[in-house]
Amino acid sequence: MTCWKIMIVDDHPLMRRGISQLLSLESDFEMVGEASNGADAVQLALEKEPDLILLDLNMKGMSGLDTLNAMRIEGVQGRIVVLTVSDSRSDIKALINAGADGYLLKDTEPDQLISLLKQALQGGKAYSELVREYLTSNTDQDSLFDTLTDREMQILKEVARGYRNKQIADDLFISEATVKVHMKSLLKKLQVKSRTAATVLYLEMQGQ
């Protein structure tokens, strides 16, 4: 039977103990180490070579993102799954773009947590339902932005800065009438009816 080595990184002792006790009930899991900060976590991961690392996001000192990046730079091969209270879209996007193998919220039901961790260990991704919904909607949004021309994207960036048509026209050395034509086109492509809605979509895409 497969026995996976698990390591926990969290700066809250009670959280580490609770997760450790939960996972210890699974015969498939062997707890090989705990760390309370990023620097110790990187060193411990190199020593223990865990199959999976459960990583908190908001820690004192090195953040979860910094720790993840440091582990990958040092050649840590285990699956790294973020376990956090943060459902911020910018956090989700940053950690997944950095190569996290999963992003789970700390209010995940215990049985579901264990199931998702096993999924990650078998080569899949471990995402809480809320995170999965965000990723799906974000992919749809990204495909909408792919339909914009370079000029339309330039204008959208200016709109997001709060510029009006006259300012945009001056900045891009085009006529105000041309800006209006591009605005009408990009709003249609993004399936929104106002500059404000287009700006919100753009900022969400940027993870802001």
Backbone as ProteinMPNN parsed JSONL, in Angstrom:
{"seq_chain_A": "MTCWKIMIVDDHPLMRRGISQLLSLESDFEMVGEASNGADAVQLALEKEPDLILLDLNMKGMSGLDTLNAMRIEGVQGRIVVLTVSDSRSDIKALINAGADGYLLKDTEPDQLISLLKQALQGGKAYSELVREYLTSNTDQDSLFDTLTDREMQILKEVARGYRNKQIADDLFISEATVKVHMKSLLKKLQVKSRTAATVLYLEMQGQ", "coords_chain_A": {"N_chain_A": [[0.842, -1.197, 0.0], [0.462, 2.254, -0.791], [2.204, 4.773, 0.96], [2.105, 7.974, 1.817], [4.319, 10.662, 2.429], [3.864, 13.381, 4.544], [4.053, 16.889, 5.117], [3.648, 19.724, 7.231], [3.155, 23.213, 7.132], [2.725, 25.932, 9.033], [2.067, 28.837, 10.953], [0.611, 28.72, 13.25], [0.381, 26.928, 16.152], [-1.826, 25.372, 17.124], [-3.315, 24.948, 14.821], [-1.491, 23.452, 13.289], [-1.316, 21.171, 14.914], [-3.964, 20.241, 14.9], [-4.422, 19.662, 12.153], [-2.432, 17.77, 11.766], [-3.264, 15.706, 13.509], [-5.686, 15.017, 12.302], [-4.851, 14.086, 9.739], [-3.225, 12.018, 10.492], [-4.916, 9.978, 11.09], [-5.344, 8.699, 8.777], [-4.329, 5.848, 7.115], [-2.866, 5.963, 4.827], [-1.239, 8.138, 5.03], [1.783, 9.525, 6.267], [3.051, 11.443, 8.772], [5.729, 13.565, 8.521], [6.969, 15.875, 9.357], [6.859, 19.229, 10.768], [6.645, 22.754, 10.366], [7.031, 26.137, 11.443], [7.559, 28.427, 10.118], [8.654, 29.995, 7.021], [11.443, 29.788, 6.345], [12.429, 27.656, 7.951], [10.785, 25.714, 6.927], [11.613, 25.312, 4.265], [14.178, 24.214, 4.659], [13.493, 21.9, 6.119], [11.931, 20.542, 4.279], [13.826, 19.879, 2.361], [15.347, 18.097, 3.809], [13.544, 16.038, 4.627], [12.154, 15.319, 2.367], [9.282, 15.297, 1.577], [6.209, 13.917, 0.218], [4.044, 15.517, -0.035], [3.329, 18.877, 0.755], [1.664, 20.838, 3.015], [0.808, 24.093, 2.987], [0.634, 27.117, 4.694], [-0.656, 30.384, 3.937], [-0.513, 33.082, 4.976], [1.931, 33.955, 6.876], [4.206, 34.918, 9.504], [7.206, 36.691, 8.732], [8.659, 35.033, 6.07], [6.291, 34.811, 3.51], [3.611, 32.599, 2.458], [3.708, 32.513, -0.33], [6.354, 33.379, -0.862], [7.698, 31.287, 0.378], [6.875, 29.071, -1.115], [8.015, 29.746, -3.618], [10.731, 29.718, -2.88], [11.073, 27.028, -2.181], [10.699, 25.745, -4.64], [12.817, 26.819, -6.092], [14.934, 25.701, -4.68], [14.671, 23.127, -5.417], [12.744, 21.396, -4.354], [10.686, 18.632, -4.657], [8.179, 17.677, -3.941], [4.524, 17.679, -3.912], [2.847, 20.742, -3.541], [0.469, 22.171, -1.603], [-1.626, 24.817, -0.921], [-3.044, 25.855, 2.113], [-5.368, 27.804, 3.506], [-7.003, 30.731, 5.003], [-7.648, 32.678, 3.283], [-9.653, 33.839, 0.691], [-9.126, 35.521, -1.315], [-9.055, 36.761, -4.587], [-6.729, 37.702, -5.799], [-4.735, 36.501, -4.252], [-5.237, 33.771, -4.763], [-4.751, 33.674, -7.517], [-2.037, 34.47, -7.63], [-0.681, 32.438, -6.172], [-1.307, 30.111, -7.596], [-0.301, 30.744, -10.097], [2.341, 30.731, -9.367], [2.868, 28.108, -9.165], [1.6, 26.387, -7.332], [0.156, 23.29, -6.299], [-2.362, 23.073, -5.484], [-5.121, 24.753, -3.859], [-6.584, 25.279, -0.991], [-9.251, 26.098, 1.218], [-9.425, 26.854, 4.714], [-11.817, 26.201, 5.87], [-12.689, 23.932, 4.713], [-14.389, 20.82, 4.597], [-13.38, 18.07, 6.675], [-13.348, 15.369, 5.531], [-13.504, 15.963, 2.821], [-11.193, 17.462, 2.511], [-9.168, 15.523, 2.929], [-9.718, 13.825, 0.77], [-9.208, 15.557, -1.404], [-6.498, 16.09, -1.02], [-5.39, 13.591, -1.514], [-6.045, 13.417, -4.152], [-4.373, 15.403, -5.22], [-1.91, 14.226, -4.662], [-1.951, 12.15, -6.406], [-1.438, 13.272, -8.776], [-3.302, 15.134, -9.598], [-5.132, 18.267, -9.214], [-5.772, 20.175, -6.273], [-8.437, 21.839, -5.33], [-10.534, 24.025, -3.49], [-14.121, 24.361, -3.633], [-15.011, 27.026, -4.043], [-12.673, 28.194, -4.992], [-12.293, 26.76, -7.348], [-14.526, 27.624, -8.782], [-13.86, 30.317, -9.128], [-11.547, 30.072, -10.738], [-12.613, 28.92, -13.026], [-14.378, 30.931, -13.946], [-12.515, 32.912, -14.312], [-10.948, 31.905, -16.371], [-12.789, 31.966, -18.435], [-13.089, 34.747, -18.63], [-10.485, 35.485, -19.381], [-10.408, 34.403, -21.94], [-12.19, 36.069, -23.221], [-10.799, 38.486, -23.185], [-8.758, 37.834, -24.882], [-9.847, 38.224, -27.343], [-9.671, 40.871, -27.901], [-8.206, 43.524, -29.817], [-4.81, 44.792, -30.115], [-4.882, 47.591, -29.963], [-7.396, 48.041, -28.82], [-6.973, 46.883, -26.329], [-5.026, 48.603, -25.345], [-6.553, 50.934, -25.061], [-8.422, 50.074, -23.179], [-6.789, 49.729, -20.936], [-6.155, 52.398, -20.439], [-8.696, 53.384, -19.839], [-9.133, 51.993, -17.479], [-7.439, 53.339, -15.84], [-8.854, 55.527, -15.321], [-9.092, 57.484, -17.241], [-10.635, 59.773, -19.546], [-12.267, 59.887, -22.794], [-11.099, 61.979, -24.326], [-8.578, 62.394, -23.092], [-7.463, 59.875, -23.519], [-7.346, 59.803, -26.299], [-5.481, 61.857, -26.77], [-3.214, 60.757, -25.51], [-2.699, 58.475, -27.049], [-2.393, 59.465, -29.537], [-4.505, 59.585, -31.414], [-7.763, 60.208, -32.903], [-10.59, 61.487, -31.042], [-12.973, 60.441, -31.928], [-12.169, 58.033, -33.023], [-11.365, 56.699, -30.728], [-13.877, 56.354, -29.536], [-15.067, 54.563, -31.313], [-13.45, 52.288, -30.968], [-13.963, 51.834, -28.263], [-16.685, 51.141, -28.283], [-16.519, 48.757, -29.683], [-14.854, 47.154, -28.002], [-16.376, 46.963, -25.679], [-18.536, 45.481, -26.584], [-17.241, 43.068, -27.253], [-16.365, 42.257, -24.728], [-18.726, 41.797, -23.572], [-20.134, 43.594, -21.954], [-21.798, 46.597, -20.735], [-20.874, 49.077, -19.983], [-18.234, 51.468, -19.279], [-17.333, 51.276, -16.685], [-18.002, 48.629, -15.936], [-16.352, 47.254, -17.702], [-13.879, 48.05, -16.744], [-13.902, 46.882, -14.185], [-13.856, 44.148, -14.887], [-11.364, 44.071, -16.159], [-9.594, 44.723, -14.027], [-10.076, 42.573, -12.345], [-9.033, 40.542, -13.908], [-6.388, 41.232, -13.739], [-5.924, 40.571, -11.2], [-6.49, 42.31, -9.144]], "CA_chain_A": [[0.0, 0.0, 0.0], [1.193, 3.512, -0.853], [2.181, 5.6, 2.168], [2.638, 9.269, 1.415], [4.931, 11.477, 3.491], [3.202, 14.689, 4.589], [4.669, 17.921, 5.949], [2.737, 20.844, 7.471], [3.805, 24.506, 7.388], [1.718, 26.881, 9.518], [2.643, 29.502, 12.124], [-0.279, 28.544, 14.401], [0.574, 25.578, 16.703], [-3.081, 24.636, 17.21], [-3.677, 24.534, 13.461], [-0.589, 22.348, 12.924], [-1.691, 19.977, 15.681], [-5.261, 19.76, 14.423], [-4.263, 19.052, 10.831], [-1.607, 16.571, 11.949], [-4.103, 14.663, 14.108], [-6.65, 14.593, 11.286], [-4.208, 13.305, 8.678], [-2.635, 10.813, 11.097], [-5.95, 8.944, 11.121], [-5.322, 8.026, 7.472], [-3.204, 4.907, 7.013], [-2.097, 6.318, 3.624], [-0.41, 9.304, 5.303], [2.788, 9.493, 7.336], [3.467, 12.805, 9.072], [7.191, 13.538, 8.645], [7.545, 17.117, 9.88], [6.082, 20.462, 10.879], [7.453, 23.975, 10.444], [6.211, 27.294, 11.804], [7.927, 29.572, 9.273], [9.118, 29.63, 5.69], [12.855, 29.395, 6.29], [12.521, 26.299, 8.495], [10.046, 24.815, 6.039], [12.463, 24.983, 3.113], [15.222, 23.31, 5.144], [12.879, 20.637, 6.501], [11.491, 19.875, 3.051], [15.02, 19.311, 1.728], [15.798, 16.967, 4.635], [12.556, 14.965, 4.733], [11.656, 14.981, 1.027], [7.877, 14.875, 1.663], [5.451, 13.798, -1.03], [3.102, 16.628, -0.078], [3.531, 19.932, 1.747], [0.518, 21.708, 3.248], [1.472, 25.372, 3.229], [-0.188, 28.279, 5.037], [-0.326, 31.539, 3.107], [-0.172, 34.28, 5.739], [2.809, 33.641, 8.005], [5.18, 35.955, 9.842], [8.451, 36.462, 8.001], [8.401, 34.619, 4.686], [4.891, 34.472, 3.233], [3.439, 31.326, 1.774], [4.175, 32.666, -1.714], [7.819, 33.395, -0.819], [8.137, 29.944, 0.748], [6.656, 28.236, -2.294], [9.042, 30.08, -4.605], [12.03, 29.262, -2.367], [11.096, 25.565, -2.279], [10.878, 25.354, -6.046], [14.193, 27.194, -6.467], [15.833, 24.744, -4.028], [14.485, 21.804, -6.019], [11.793, 20.546, -3.627], [9.896, 17.949, -5.673], [6.855, 17.289, -3.454], [3.36, 18.483, -4.251], [2.655, 21.82, -2.575], [-0.928, 22.604, -1.575], [-1.85, 25.932, -0.003], [-4.206, 25.726, 3.0], [-5.43, 29.165, 4.012], [-8.33, 31.331, 5.205], [-7.815, 33.735, 2.294], [-10.301, 33.524, -0.584], [-8.838, 36.664, -2.188], [-8.746, 36.349, -5.966], [-5.326, 38.006, -6.098], [-3.927, 35.464, -3.607], [-5.437, 32.534, -5.52], [-4.056, 33.796, -8.804], [-0.588, 34.538, -7.401], [-0.158, 31.134, -5.737], [-1.438, 29.132, -8.679], [0.679, 31.129, -11.117], [3.668, 30.392, -8.85], [3.065, 26.665, -9.277], [0.973, 25.58, -6.285], [-0.594, 22.147, -6.822], [-3.712, 23.147, -4.956], [-5.435, 25.914, -3.029], [-7.716, 24.862, -0.174], [-9.634, 26.993, 2.301], [-9.381, 26.156, 5.991], [-13.151, 25.753, 6.279], [-13.002, 22.717, 3.961], [-14.776, 19.689, 5.438], [-12.255, 17.128, 6.83], [-13.368, 14.278, 4.544], [-13.211, 16.542, 1.512], [-9.773, 17.834, 2.554], [-8.371, 14.31, 2.73], [-9.956, 13.384, -0.604], [-8.531, 16.47, -2.327], [-5.053, 15.9, -0.869], [-5.058, 12.354, -2.239], [-6.152, 13.776, -5.568], [-3.14, 16.113, -5.557], [-0.807, 13.257, -4.594], [-2.049, 11.268, -7.563], [-1.15, 14.042, -9.986], [-4.342, 16.102, -9.907], [-5.089, 19.548, -8.51], [-6.66, 20.203, -5.106], [-9.039, 23.161, -5.208], [-11.833, 24.177, -2.844], [-15.171, 24.66, -4.609], [-14.98, 28.461, -4.324], [-11.479, 28.445, -5.81], [-12.575, 26.188, -8.672], [-15.47, 28.53, -9.449], [-13.107, 31.5, -9.547], [-10.656, 29.705, -11.842], [-13.448, 28.704, -14.214], [-14.84, 32.237, -14.425], [-11.344, 33.676, -14.746], [-10.564, 31.373, -17.673], [-13.749, 32.523, -19.386], [-12.751, 36.157, -18.813], [-9.242, 35.566, -20.146], [-10.687, 34.125, -23.352], [-12.815, 37.276, -23.752], [-9.75, 39.489, -23.408], [-7.958, 37.398, -26.039], [-10.494, 38.667, -28.577], [-9.397, 42.294, -28.105], [-7.02, 43.901, -30.586], [-3.803, 45.507, -29.316], [-5.358, 48.966, -29.749], [-8.503, 47.982, -27.865], [-6.387, 46.607, -25.019], [-4.394, 49.871, -24.931], [-7.616, 51.84, -24.637], [-8.986, 49.534, -21.941], [-5.843, 50.053, -19.859], [-6.325, 53.821, -20.157], [-9.992, 53.503, -19.171], [-8.959, 51.472, -16.12], [-6.722, 54.378, -15.081], [-9.807, 56.604, -15.066], [-8.994, 58.513, -18.28], [-11.785, 59.968, -20.428], [-11.93, 59.692, -24.216], [-10.201, 63.043, -24.813], [-7.233, 62.101, -22.575], [-6.975, 58.668, -24.2], [-7.024, 60.208, -27.671], [-4.226, 62.62, -26.718], [-2.11, 59.859, -25.139], [-2.431, 57.485, -28.103], [-2.246, 60.211, -30.804], [-5.594, 59.252, -32.326], [-8.881, 61.125, -32.7], [-11.569, 61.086, -30.031], [-13.972, 59.619, -32.627], [-11.573, 56.691, -33.152], [-11.448, 56.097, -29.388], [-15.265, 55.937, -29.329], [-15.293, 53.364, -32.135], [-12.774, 51.18, -30.286], [-14.672, 51.593, -27.006], [-17.91, 50.416, -28.611], [-16.111, 47.398, -30.082], [-14.328, 46.355, -26.876], [-17.487, 46.691, -24.761], [-19.297, 44.394, -27.189], [-16.453, 41.845, -27.129], [-16.305, 41.856, -23.325], [-20.11, 41.5, -23.189], [-20.547, 44.516, -20.896], [-22.466, 47.766, -21.303], [-20.341, 50.349, -19.503], [-16.793, 51.572, -19.016], [-17.099, 50.81, -15.317], [-18.036, 47.162, -15.955], [-15.145, 46.815, -18.413], [-12.761, 48.283, -15.818], [-13.974, 45.843, -13.148], [-13.378, 42.911, -15.514], [-9.922, 44.203, -16.395], [-8.892, 44.67, -12.752], [-10.184, 41.185, -11.881], [-8.071, 39.767, -14.696], [-5.063, 41.592, -13.238], [-5.822, 40.085, -9.815], [-6.534, 43.459, -8.227]], "C_chain_A": [[0.885, 1.257, 0.0], [1.076, 4.257, 0.472], [2.878, 6.908, 1.831], [3.174, 10.039, 2.619], [4.388, 12.907, 3.411], [3.941, 15.631, 5.54], [3.712, 19.107, 6.052], [3.541, 22.113, 7.78], [2.724, 25.517, 7.768], [2.268, 27.531, 10.784], [1.734, 29.437, 13.353], [-0.157, 27.112, 14.929], [-0.709, 24.75, 16.753], [-3.524, 24.127, 15.84], [-2.806, 23.361, 13.015], [-1.011, 21.058, 13.62], [-2.994, 19.381, 15.161], [-5.161, 19.052, 13.079], [-3.484, 17.739, 10.941], [-2.433, 15.417, 12.51], [-5.109, 14.121, 13.101], [-5.998, 13.667, 10.26], [-3.597, 12.012, 9.204], [-3.641, 9.664, 11.165], [-5.988, 8.147, 9.82], [-4.098, 7.118, 7.385], [-2.32, 5.208, 5.804], [-1.083, 7.429, 3.893], [0.572, 9.047, 6.442], [3.266, 10.925, 7.566], [4.98, 12.815, 9.328], [7.785, 14.835, 9.178], [6.564, 18.268, 9.91], [7.044, 21.635, 10.942], [6.53, 25.148, 10.71], [6.553, 28.536, 10.979], [8.549, 29.081, 7.967], [10.545, 29.124, 5.634], [13.051, 27.966, 6.801], [11.859, 25.291, 7.555], [10.895, 24.379, 4.853], [13.525, 23.97, 3.526], [14.658, 21.927, 5.458], [12.438, 19.838, 5.271], [12.667, 19.22, 2.327], [15.506, 18.079, 2.487], [14.851, 15.777, 4.549], [12.014, 14.472, 3.392], [10.203, 14.48, 1.058], [7.236, 14.763, 0.283], [4.491, 14.968, -1.182], [3.381, 17.596, 1.072], [2.26, 20.768, 1.813], [1.05, 23.041, 3.744], [0.468, 26.484, 3.53], [0.262, 29.473, 4.203], [0.197, 32.716, 3.916], [0.612, 33.923, 6.995], [3.723, 34.826, 8.28], [6.49, 35.634, 9.118], [8.146, 36.149, 6.55], [6.926, 34.26, 4.52], [4.819, 33.091, 2.593], [3.944, 31.379, 0.344], [5.704, 32.645, -1.773], [8.37, 31.993, -0.527], [7.996, 28.984, -0.422], [7.737, 28.476, -3.34], [10.414, 29.56, -4.18], [12.152, 27.745, -2.481], [11.35, 25.106, -3.709], [12.302, 25.677, -6.524], [15.191, 26.187, -5.907], [15.638, 23.313, -4.537], [13.578, 20.858, -5.26], [10.806, 19.959, -4.647], [8.468, 17.629, -5.247], [5.747, 18.189, -3.971], [3.16, 19.527, -3.155], [1.227, 22.333, -2.692], [-1.088, 23.688, -0.515], [-3.129, 25.673, 0.799], [-4.322, 27.032, 3.772], [-6.867, 29.606, 4.29], [-8.64, 32.331, 4.098], [-8.49, 33.231, 1.014], [-10.142, 34.698, -1.568], [-8.43, 36.181, -3.582], [-7.277, 36.6, -6.316], [-4.398, 36.971, -5.475], [-4.019, 34.155, -4.391], [-4.623, 32.569, -6.805], [-2.542, 33.759, -8.626], [-0.01, 33.175, -7.056], [-0.235, 30.096, -6.845], [-0.464, 29.458, -9.806], [2.101, 30.771, -10.697], [3.914, 28.88, -8.849], [2.498, 25.827, -8.147], [0.144, 24.471, -6.923], [-2.017, 22.096, -6.284], [-3.873, 24.379, -4.095], [-6.719, 25.58, -2.286], [-7.992, 25.873, 0.933], [-9.74, 26.202, 3.601], [-10.751, 25.743, 6.512], [-13.614, 24.533, 5.481], [-13.354, 21.581, 4.93], [-13.637, 18.667, 5.5], [-12.211, 16.011, 5.786], [-13.006, 14.775, 3.153], [-11.735, 16.93, 1.423], [-8.898, 16.624, 2.25], [-8.503, 13.811, 1.29], [-9.189, 14.242, -1.609], [-7.009, 16.341, -2.23], [-4.601, 14.64, -1.606], [-5.111, 12.586, -3.746], [-4.882, 14.474, -6.032], [-1.955, 15.152, -5.597], [-0.803, 12.31, -5.786], [-1.912, 12.022, -8.88], [-2.194, 15.068, -10.366], [-4.12, 17.421, -9.179], [-6.115, 19.539, -7.383], [-7.198, 21.622, -4.921], [-10.347, 23.089, -4.424], [-12.848, 24.611, -3.898], [-15.159, 26.135, -5.013], [-13.814, 28.821, -5.239], [-11.706, 27.938, -7.234], [-13.518, 27.089, -9.468], [-14.755, 29.776, -9.96], [-12.242, 31.196, -10.77], [-11.431, 29.506, -13.135], [-13.891, 30.039, -14.801], [-13.679, 33.062, -14.952], [-10.859, 33.216, -16.108], [-11.478, 31.918, -18.755], [-13.433, 33.984, -19.678], [-11.494, 36.312, -19.658], [-9.502, 35.34, -21.627], [-11.385, 35.327, -24.002], [-11.751, 38.33, -24.067], [-8.871, 39.119, -24.61], [-8.556, 37.872, -27.358], [-10.213, 40.142, -28.876], [-8.156, 42.495, -28.973], [-6.035, 44.626, -29.668], [-4.278, 46.922, -28.987], [-6.492, 48.991, -28.73], [-7.982, 47.723, -26.449], [-5.688, 47.864, -24.473], [-5.444, 50.826, -24.36], [-8.236, 51.369, -23.327], [-8.08, 49.843, -20.746], [-5.97, 51.519, -19.452], [-7.642, 54.078, -19.413], [-9.875, 53.079, -17.711], [-8.207, 52.458, -15.236], [-7.633, 55.566, -14.79], [-9.786, 57.701, -16.115], [-10.276, 58.57, -19.106], [-11.314, 59.871, -21.877], [-10.927, 60.71, -24.739], [-8.763, 62.774, -24.367], [-6.623, 60.892, -23.291], [-6.535, 59.012, -25.623], [-5.681, 60.949, -27.72], [-3.033, 61.703, -26.437], [-1.705, 58.937, -26.283], [-2.299, 58.121, -29.491], [-3.253, 59.757, -31.854], [-6.743, 60.2, -32.032], [-9.829, 60.58, -31.634], [-12.637, 60.182, -30.654], [-13.475, 58.18, -32.765], [-11.621, 55.956, -31.807], [-12.855, 55.569, -29.15], [-15.591, 54.666, -30.109], [-14.679, 52.14, -31.454], [-13.488, 50.813, -28.977], [-15.927, 50.762, -27.257], [-17.593, 48.955, -28.941], [-15.682, 46.556, -28.881], [-15.418, 46.042, -25.858], [-18.323, 45.517, -25.278], [-18.565, 43.065, -27.009], [-16.408, 41.33, -25.693], [-17.697, 41.567, -22.748], [-20.552, 42.319, -21.968], [-21.089, 45.791, -21.548], [-21.857, 49.095, -20.886], [-18.826, 50.288, -19.324], [-16.455, 51.011, -17.637], [-17.051, 49.282, -15.266], [-16.795, 46.604, -16.64], [-13.925, 46.962, -17.504], [-12.727, 47.216, -14.731], [-13.443, 44.517, -13.691], [-11.861, 42.929, -15.684], [-9.137, 44.075, -15.092], [-8.961, 43.27, -12.154], [-9.176, 40.308, -12.611], [-6.64, 40.008, -14.178], [-4.853, 41.119, -11.805], [-5.847, 41.196, -8.797], [-7.897, 43.574, -7.587]], "O_chain_A": [[1.904, 1.321, 0.687], [-0.012, 4.362, 1.039], [4.085, 6.942, 1.591], [2.56, 10.061, 3.686], [4.441, 13.553, 2.365], [4.39, 15.231, 6.614], [3.044, 19.457, 5.078], [4.477, 22.091, 8.579], [1.91, 25.91, 6.933], [2.874, 26.848, 11.61], [2.047, 30.03, 14.385], [-0.547, 26.171, 14.238], [-0.684, 23.555, 16.458], [-4.042, 23.017, 15.716], [-3.303, 22.396, 12.436], [-1.059, 19.993, 13.004], [-3.112, 18.166, 15.002], [-5.738, 17.981, 12.884], [-3.822, 16.74, 10.306], [-2.317, 14.283, 12.044], [-5.358, 12.917, 13.047], [-6.526, 12.598, 9.951], [-3.462, 11.034, 8.47], [-3.249, 8.503, 11.284], [-6.578, 7.068, 9.755], [-2.967, 7.571, 7.561], [-1.17, 4.772, 5.747], [-0.173, 7.647, 3.093], [0.229, 8.428, 7.449], [3.822, 11.549, 6.661], [5.457, 12.149, 10.247], [8.989, 14.897, 9.43], [5.573, 18.285, 9.18], [8.133, 21.524, 11.505], [5.384, 25.161, 10.26], [5.911, 29.576, 11.125], [8.918, 27.915, 7.831], [10.831, 28.141, 4.951], [13.744, 27.164, 6.176], [12.323, 24.16, 7.413], [10.893, 23.205, 4.482], [13.749, 22.981, 2.827], [15.258, 20.91, 5.113], [12.559, 18.613, 5.235], [12.526, 18.142, 1.751], [16.015, 17.133, 1.887], [15.295, 14.637, 4.414], [11.488, 13.364, 3.288], [9.924, 13.365, 0.616], [7.652, 15.412, -0.677], [4.157, 15.37, -2.296], [3.635, 17.186, 2.205], [1.824, 21.335, 0.811], [1.675, 23.109, 4.803], [-0.428, 26.761, 2.732], [1.425, 29.56, 3.81], [1.235, 33.287, 3.582], [0.034, 33.627, 8.041], [3.981, 35.64, 7.394], [6.837, 34.47, 8.917], [7.453, 36.911, 5.877], [6.38, 33.489, 5.308], [5.838, 32.499, 2.236], [4.536, 30.418, -0.147], [6.285, 31.975, -2.627], [9.372, 31.573, -1.105], [8.89, 28.181, -0.688], [8.308, 27.53, -3.883], [11.168, 29.032, -4.996], [13.213, 27.232, -2.836], [12.129, 24.183, -3.946], [12.909, 24.903, -7.265], [16.175, 25.851, -6.566], [16.358, 22.4, -4.132], [13.623, 19.648, -5.482], [10.171, 20.695, -5.402], [7.625, 17.339, -6.096], [5.993, 19.312, -4.409], [3.292, 19.218, -1.97], [0.821, 22.857, -3.729], [-0.726, 23.494, 0.646], [-4.164, 25.317, 0.236], [-3.468, 27.336, 4.605], [-7.822, 28.951, 3.873], [-9.778, 32.786, 3.982], [-7.986, 32.332, 0.341], [-10.915, 34.844, -2.515], [-7.574, 35.308, -3.728], [-6.659, 35.817, -7.036], [-3.392, 36.597, -6.077], [-3.005, 33.508, -4.652], [-3.905, 31.625, -7.135], [-1.843, 33.091, -9.387], [1.034, 32.792, -7.584], [0.681, 29.289, -7.007], [0.13, 28.558, -10.401], [2.966, 30.536, -11.541], [5.023, 28.424, -8.57], [2.873, 24.663, -8.005], [-0.492, 24.677, -7.956], [-2.777, 21.181, -6.597], [-2.892, 24.978, -3.654], [-7.805, 25.593, -2.865], [-7.064, 26.434, 1.515], [-10.1, 25.025, 3.592], [-10.84, 25.01, 7.496], [-14.778, 24.141, 5.556], [-12.695, 21.405, 5.955], [-12.988, 18.417, 4.484], [-11.154, 15.737, 5.219], [-12.298, 14.104, 2.403], [-11.103, 16.748, 0.383], [-7.997, 16.693, 1.415], [-7.515, 13.422, 0.668], [-8.592, 13.72, -2.551], [-6.309, 16.467, -3.235], [-3.55, 14.632, -2.246], [-4.324, 12.023, -4.506], [-4.367, 14.178, -7.11], [-1.095, 15.259, -6.471], [0.231, 11.738, -6.13], [-2.222, 11.499, -9.95], [-2.016, 15.8, -11.34], [-3.059, 17.659, -8.603], [-7.196, 18.966, -7.522], [-6.496, 22.497, -4.414], [-11.17, 22.205, -4.66], [-12.476, 25.164, -4.933], [-15.283, 26.456, -6.195], [-13.949, 29.646, -6.143], [-11.353, 28.609, -8.203], [-13.336, 27.292, -10.668], [-15.004, 30.236, -11.074], [-12.211, 31.975, -11.723], [-10.963, 29.878, -14.211], [-13.792, 30.254, -16.009], [-13.827, 33.817, -15.913], [-10.408, 34.028, -16.916], [-11.031, 32.285, -19.841], [-13.498, 34.419, -20.827], [-11.437, 37.163, -20.546], [-8.898, 35.996, -22.475], [-11.2, 35.58, -25.193], [-11.811, 38.987, -25.106], [-8.311, 39.994, -25.27], [-7.864, 37.92, -28.375], [-10.486, 40.612, -29.98], [-7.186, 41.742, -28.88], [-6.398, 45.028, -28.562], [-4.098, 47.396, -27.865], [-6.537, 49.872, -27.871], [-8.497, 48.286, -25.483], [-5.757, 48.146, -23.277], [-5.241, 51.441, -23.313], [-8.542, 52.186, -22.459], [-8.567, 50.179, -19.667], [-5.902, 51.848, -18.268], [-7.696, 54.882, -18.482], [-10.44, 53.715, -16.82], [-8.329, 52.413, -14.012], [-7.237, 56.502, -14.096], [-10.397, 58.751, -15.913], [-10.922, 57.548, -19.339], [-10.117, 59.785, -22.149], [-10.019, 60.367, -25.496], [-7.832, 62.906, -25.162], [-5.438, 60.88, -23.624], [-5.484, 58.567, -26.086], [-4.854, 60.699, -28.597], [-1.974, 61.85, -27.046], [-0.523, 58.649, -26.471], [-2.118, 57.424, -30.489], [-2.914, 59.569, -33.022], [-6.716, 60.919, -31.033], [-9.864, 59.379, -31.363], [-13.146, 59.272, -30.0], [-14.248, 57.23, -32.642], [-11.882, 54.754, -31.753], [-13.024, 54.468, -28.625], [-16.309, 53.796, -29.616], [-15.31, 51.086, -31.372], [-13.603, 49.637, -28.63], [-16.201, 49.801, -26.538], [-18.308, 48.042, -28.529], [-16.083, 45.4, -28.748], [-15.398, 44.979, -25.237], [-18.762, 44.667, -24.503], [-19.177, 42.056, -26.657], [-16.413, 40.122, -25.46], [-17.833, 41.15, -21.598], [-21.24, 41.818, -21.078], [-20.878, 46.039, -22.735], [-22.275, 50.142, -21.38], [-18.229, 49.216, -19.231], [-15.427, 50.359, -17.449], [-16.168, 48.706, -14.63], [-16.247, 45.592, -16.204], [-13.044, 46.103, -17.496], [-11.661, 46.703, -14.391], [-12.663, 43.841, -13.021], [-11.172, 41.951, -15.396], [-8.117, 43.387, -15.056], [-8.004, 42.823, -11.522], [-8.542, 39.441, -12.011], [-5.803, 39.105, -14.182], [-3.759, 41.241, -11.256], [-5.293, 41.056, -7.706], [-8.128, 44.48, -6.785]]}, "name": "protein", "num_of_chains": 1, "seq": "MTCWKIMIVDDHPLMRRGISQLLSLESDFEMVGEASNGADAVQLALEKEPDLILLDLNMKGMSGLDTLNAMRIEGVQGRIVVLTVSDSRSDIKALINAGADGYLLKDTEPDQLISLLKQALQGGKAYSELVREYLTSNTDQDSLFDTLTDREMQILKEVARGYRNKQIADDLFISEATVKVHMKSLLKKLQVKSRTAATVLYLEMQGQ"}
